[in-house]
MMTF fields as JSON, N, C-alpha, C and O atoms, coordinates in Angstrom:
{
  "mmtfVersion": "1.0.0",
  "mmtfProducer": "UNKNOWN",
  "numBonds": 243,
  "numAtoms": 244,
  "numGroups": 61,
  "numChains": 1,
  "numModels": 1,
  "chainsPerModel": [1],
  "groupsPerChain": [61],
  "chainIdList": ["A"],
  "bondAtomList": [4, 2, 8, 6, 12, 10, 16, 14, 20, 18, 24, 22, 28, 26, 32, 30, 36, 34, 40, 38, 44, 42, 48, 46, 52, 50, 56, 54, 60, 58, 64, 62, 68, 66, 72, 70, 76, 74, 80, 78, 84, 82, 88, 86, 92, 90, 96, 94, 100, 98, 104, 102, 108, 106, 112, 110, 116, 114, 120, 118, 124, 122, 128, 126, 132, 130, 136, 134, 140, 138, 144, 142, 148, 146, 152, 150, 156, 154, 160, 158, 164, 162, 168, 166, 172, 170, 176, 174, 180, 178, 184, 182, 188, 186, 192, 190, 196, 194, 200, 198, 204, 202, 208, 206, 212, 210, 216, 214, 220, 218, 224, 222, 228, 226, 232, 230, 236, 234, 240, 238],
  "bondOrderList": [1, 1, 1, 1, 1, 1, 1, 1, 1, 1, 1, 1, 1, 1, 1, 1, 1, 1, 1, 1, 1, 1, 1, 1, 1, 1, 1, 1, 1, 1, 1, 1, 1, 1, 1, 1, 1, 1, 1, 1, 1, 1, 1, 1, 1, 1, 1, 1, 1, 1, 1, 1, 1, 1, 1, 1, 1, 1, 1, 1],
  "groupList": [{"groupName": "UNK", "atomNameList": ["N", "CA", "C", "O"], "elementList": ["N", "C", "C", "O"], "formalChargeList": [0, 0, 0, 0], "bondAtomList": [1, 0, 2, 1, 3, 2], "bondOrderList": [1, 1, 2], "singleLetterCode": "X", "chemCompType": "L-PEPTIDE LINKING"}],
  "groupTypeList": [0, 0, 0, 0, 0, 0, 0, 0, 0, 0, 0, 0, 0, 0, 0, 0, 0, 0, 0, 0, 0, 0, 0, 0, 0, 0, 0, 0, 0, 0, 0, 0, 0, 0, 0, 0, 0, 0, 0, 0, 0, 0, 0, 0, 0, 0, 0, 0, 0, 0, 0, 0, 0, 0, 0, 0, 0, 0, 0, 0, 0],
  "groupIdList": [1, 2, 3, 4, 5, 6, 7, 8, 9, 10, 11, 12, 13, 14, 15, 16, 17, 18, 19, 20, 21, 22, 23, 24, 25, 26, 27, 28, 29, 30, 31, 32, 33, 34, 35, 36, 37, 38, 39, 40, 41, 42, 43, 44, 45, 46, 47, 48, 49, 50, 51, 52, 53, 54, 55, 56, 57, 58, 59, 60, 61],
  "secStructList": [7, 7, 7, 6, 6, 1, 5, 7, 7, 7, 6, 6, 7, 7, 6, 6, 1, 7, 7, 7, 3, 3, 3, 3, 3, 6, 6, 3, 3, 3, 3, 3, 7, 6, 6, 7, 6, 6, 1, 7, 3, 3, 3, 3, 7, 2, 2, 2, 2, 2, 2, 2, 2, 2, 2, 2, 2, 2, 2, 2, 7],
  "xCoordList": [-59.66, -58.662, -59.334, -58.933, -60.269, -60.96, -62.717, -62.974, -63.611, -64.44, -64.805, -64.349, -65.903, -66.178, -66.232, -66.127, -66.461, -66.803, -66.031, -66.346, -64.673, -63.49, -62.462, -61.445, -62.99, -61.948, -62.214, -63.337, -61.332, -61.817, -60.762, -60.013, -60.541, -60.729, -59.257, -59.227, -57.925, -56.948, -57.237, -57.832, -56.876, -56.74, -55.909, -56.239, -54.406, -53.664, -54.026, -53.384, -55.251, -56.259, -56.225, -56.552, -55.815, -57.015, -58.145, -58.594, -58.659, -59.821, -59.754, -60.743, -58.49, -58.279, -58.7, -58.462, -59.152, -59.29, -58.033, -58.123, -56.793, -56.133, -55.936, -55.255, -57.008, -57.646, -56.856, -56.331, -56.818, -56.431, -57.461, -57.911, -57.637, -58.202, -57.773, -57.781, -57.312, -56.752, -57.565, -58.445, -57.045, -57.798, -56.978, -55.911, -57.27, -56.225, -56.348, -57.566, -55.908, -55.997, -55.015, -54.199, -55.404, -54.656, -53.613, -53.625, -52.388, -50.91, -50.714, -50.15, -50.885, -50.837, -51.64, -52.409, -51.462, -52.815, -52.335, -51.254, -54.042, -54.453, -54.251, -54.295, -54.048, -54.189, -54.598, -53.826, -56.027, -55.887, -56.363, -55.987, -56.863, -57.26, -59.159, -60.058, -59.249, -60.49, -61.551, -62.754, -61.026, -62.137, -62.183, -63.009, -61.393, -61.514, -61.308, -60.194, -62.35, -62.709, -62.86, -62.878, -62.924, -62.945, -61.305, -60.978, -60.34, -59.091, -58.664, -59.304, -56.747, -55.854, -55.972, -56.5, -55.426, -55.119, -53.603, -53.164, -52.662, -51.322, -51.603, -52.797, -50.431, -50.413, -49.477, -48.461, -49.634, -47.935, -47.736, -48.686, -46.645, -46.213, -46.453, -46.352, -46.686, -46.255, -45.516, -45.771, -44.193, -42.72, -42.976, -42.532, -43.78, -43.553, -44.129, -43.867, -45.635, -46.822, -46.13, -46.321, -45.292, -44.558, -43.864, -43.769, -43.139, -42.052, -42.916, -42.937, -43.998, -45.085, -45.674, -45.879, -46.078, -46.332, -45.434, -45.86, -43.956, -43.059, -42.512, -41.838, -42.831, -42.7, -43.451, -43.02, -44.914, -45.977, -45.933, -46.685, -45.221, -45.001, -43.934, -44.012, -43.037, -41.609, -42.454, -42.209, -43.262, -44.112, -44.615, -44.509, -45.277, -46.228, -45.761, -46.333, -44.236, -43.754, -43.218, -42.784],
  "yCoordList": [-133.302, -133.475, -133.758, -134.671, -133.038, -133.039, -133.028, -132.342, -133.554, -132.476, -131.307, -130.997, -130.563, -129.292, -128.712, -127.526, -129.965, -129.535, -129.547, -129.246, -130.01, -130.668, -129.52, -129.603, -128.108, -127.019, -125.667, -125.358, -125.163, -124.305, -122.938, -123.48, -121.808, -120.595, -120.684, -121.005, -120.393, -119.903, -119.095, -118.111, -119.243, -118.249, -117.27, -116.099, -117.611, -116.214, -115.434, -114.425, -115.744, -114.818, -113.786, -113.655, -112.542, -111.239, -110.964, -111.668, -109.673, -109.581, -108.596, -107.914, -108.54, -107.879, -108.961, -108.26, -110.158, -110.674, -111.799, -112.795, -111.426, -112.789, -113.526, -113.283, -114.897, -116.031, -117.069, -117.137, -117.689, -119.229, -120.317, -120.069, -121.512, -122.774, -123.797, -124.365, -124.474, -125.511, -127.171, -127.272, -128.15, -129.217, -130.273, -130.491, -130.83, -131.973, -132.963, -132.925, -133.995, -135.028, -136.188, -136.765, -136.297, -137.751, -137.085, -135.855, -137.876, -137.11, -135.991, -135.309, -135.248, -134.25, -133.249, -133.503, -132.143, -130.5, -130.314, -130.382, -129.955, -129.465, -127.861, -127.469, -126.88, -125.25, -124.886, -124.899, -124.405, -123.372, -121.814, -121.114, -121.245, -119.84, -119.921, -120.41, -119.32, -119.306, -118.725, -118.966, -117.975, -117.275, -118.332, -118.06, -119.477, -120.371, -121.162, -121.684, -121.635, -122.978, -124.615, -125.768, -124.279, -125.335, -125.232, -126.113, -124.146, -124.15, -124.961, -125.95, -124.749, -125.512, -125.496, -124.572, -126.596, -126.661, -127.141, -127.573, -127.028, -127.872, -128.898, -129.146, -129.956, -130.593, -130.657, -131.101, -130.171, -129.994, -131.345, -132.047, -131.548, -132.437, -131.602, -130.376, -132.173, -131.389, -130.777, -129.701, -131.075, -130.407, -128.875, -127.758, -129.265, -128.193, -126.865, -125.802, -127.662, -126.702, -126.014, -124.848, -126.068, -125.471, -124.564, -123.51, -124.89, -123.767, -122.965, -121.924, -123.073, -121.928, -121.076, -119.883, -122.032, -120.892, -120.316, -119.57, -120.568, -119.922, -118.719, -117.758, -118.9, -117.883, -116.498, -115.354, -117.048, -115.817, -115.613, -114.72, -116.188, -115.32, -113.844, -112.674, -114.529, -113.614, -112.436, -111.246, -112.754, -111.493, -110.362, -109.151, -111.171, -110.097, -109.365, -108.432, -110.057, -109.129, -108.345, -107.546],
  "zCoordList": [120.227, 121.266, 122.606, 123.328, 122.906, 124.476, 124.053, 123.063, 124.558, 124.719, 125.534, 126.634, 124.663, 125.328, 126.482, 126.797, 127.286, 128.635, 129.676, 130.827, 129.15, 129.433, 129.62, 130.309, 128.693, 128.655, 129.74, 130.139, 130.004, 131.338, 130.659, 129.846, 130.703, 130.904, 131.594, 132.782, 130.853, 132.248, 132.913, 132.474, 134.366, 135.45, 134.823, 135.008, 133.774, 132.936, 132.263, 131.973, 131.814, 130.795, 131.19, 132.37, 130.407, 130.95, 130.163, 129.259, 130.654, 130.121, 128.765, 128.497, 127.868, 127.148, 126.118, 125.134, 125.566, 124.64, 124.475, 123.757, 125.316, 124.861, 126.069, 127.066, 125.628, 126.379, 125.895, 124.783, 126.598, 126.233, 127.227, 128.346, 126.443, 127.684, 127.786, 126.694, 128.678, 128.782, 129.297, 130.152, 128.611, 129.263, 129.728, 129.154, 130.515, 131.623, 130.832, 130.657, 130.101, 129.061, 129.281, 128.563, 130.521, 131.808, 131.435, 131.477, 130.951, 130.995, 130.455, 131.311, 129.294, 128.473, 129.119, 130.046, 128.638, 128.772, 127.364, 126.778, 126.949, 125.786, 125.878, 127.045, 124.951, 125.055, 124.036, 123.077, 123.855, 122.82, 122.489, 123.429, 121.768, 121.928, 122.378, 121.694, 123.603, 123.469, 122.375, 122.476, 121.371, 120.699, 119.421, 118.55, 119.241, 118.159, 118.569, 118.531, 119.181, 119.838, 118.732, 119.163, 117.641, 116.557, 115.861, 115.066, 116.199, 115.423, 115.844, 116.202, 116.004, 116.093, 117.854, 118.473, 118.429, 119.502, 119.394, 118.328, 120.778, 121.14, 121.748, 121.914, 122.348, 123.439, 123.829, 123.295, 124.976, 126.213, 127.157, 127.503, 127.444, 128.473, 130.044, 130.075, 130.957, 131.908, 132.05, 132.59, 131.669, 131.893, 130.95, 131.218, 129.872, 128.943, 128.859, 128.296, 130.179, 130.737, 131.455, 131.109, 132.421, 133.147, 132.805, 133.433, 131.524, 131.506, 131.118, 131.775, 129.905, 129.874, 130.557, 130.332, 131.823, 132.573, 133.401, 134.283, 133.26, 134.02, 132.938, 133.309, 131.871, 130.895, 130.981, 130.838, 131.306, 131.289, 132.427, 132.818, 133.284, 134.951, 134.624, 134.999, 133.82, 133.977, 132.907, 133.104, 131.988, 131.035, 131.671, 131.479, 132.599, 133.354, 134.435, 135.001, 134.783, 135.952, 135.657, 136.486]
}
């Protein structure tokens, strides 16, 4: 999907183990689990990145 160097660490991560990384992929963002970096990944639209992270806003509050 991306390469390696391409993926960064959400800022939503904590430090409890559930990571995610995301990569900018011109129109699309890539997401997947940081600890299986060879698994499955998604691909979101912008629109779709959004509601995600408007999701894990409303989680954590």
């Amino acid at each position: 999907m991306a390469e390696e160097t391409s993926w960064y660490k959400s800022s939503y991560s904590n430090g409890g183990g559930n990571c995610v990384e995301v990569a900018y992929l011109g129109y699309d963002i890539g997401v997947r689990d940081s600890k299986v970096k060879a698994g499955p990944a998604i691909l979101l639209t912008p629109s779709a990145w959004s509601s995600f992270i408007a999701d894990i806003r409303v989680e954590r509050h």
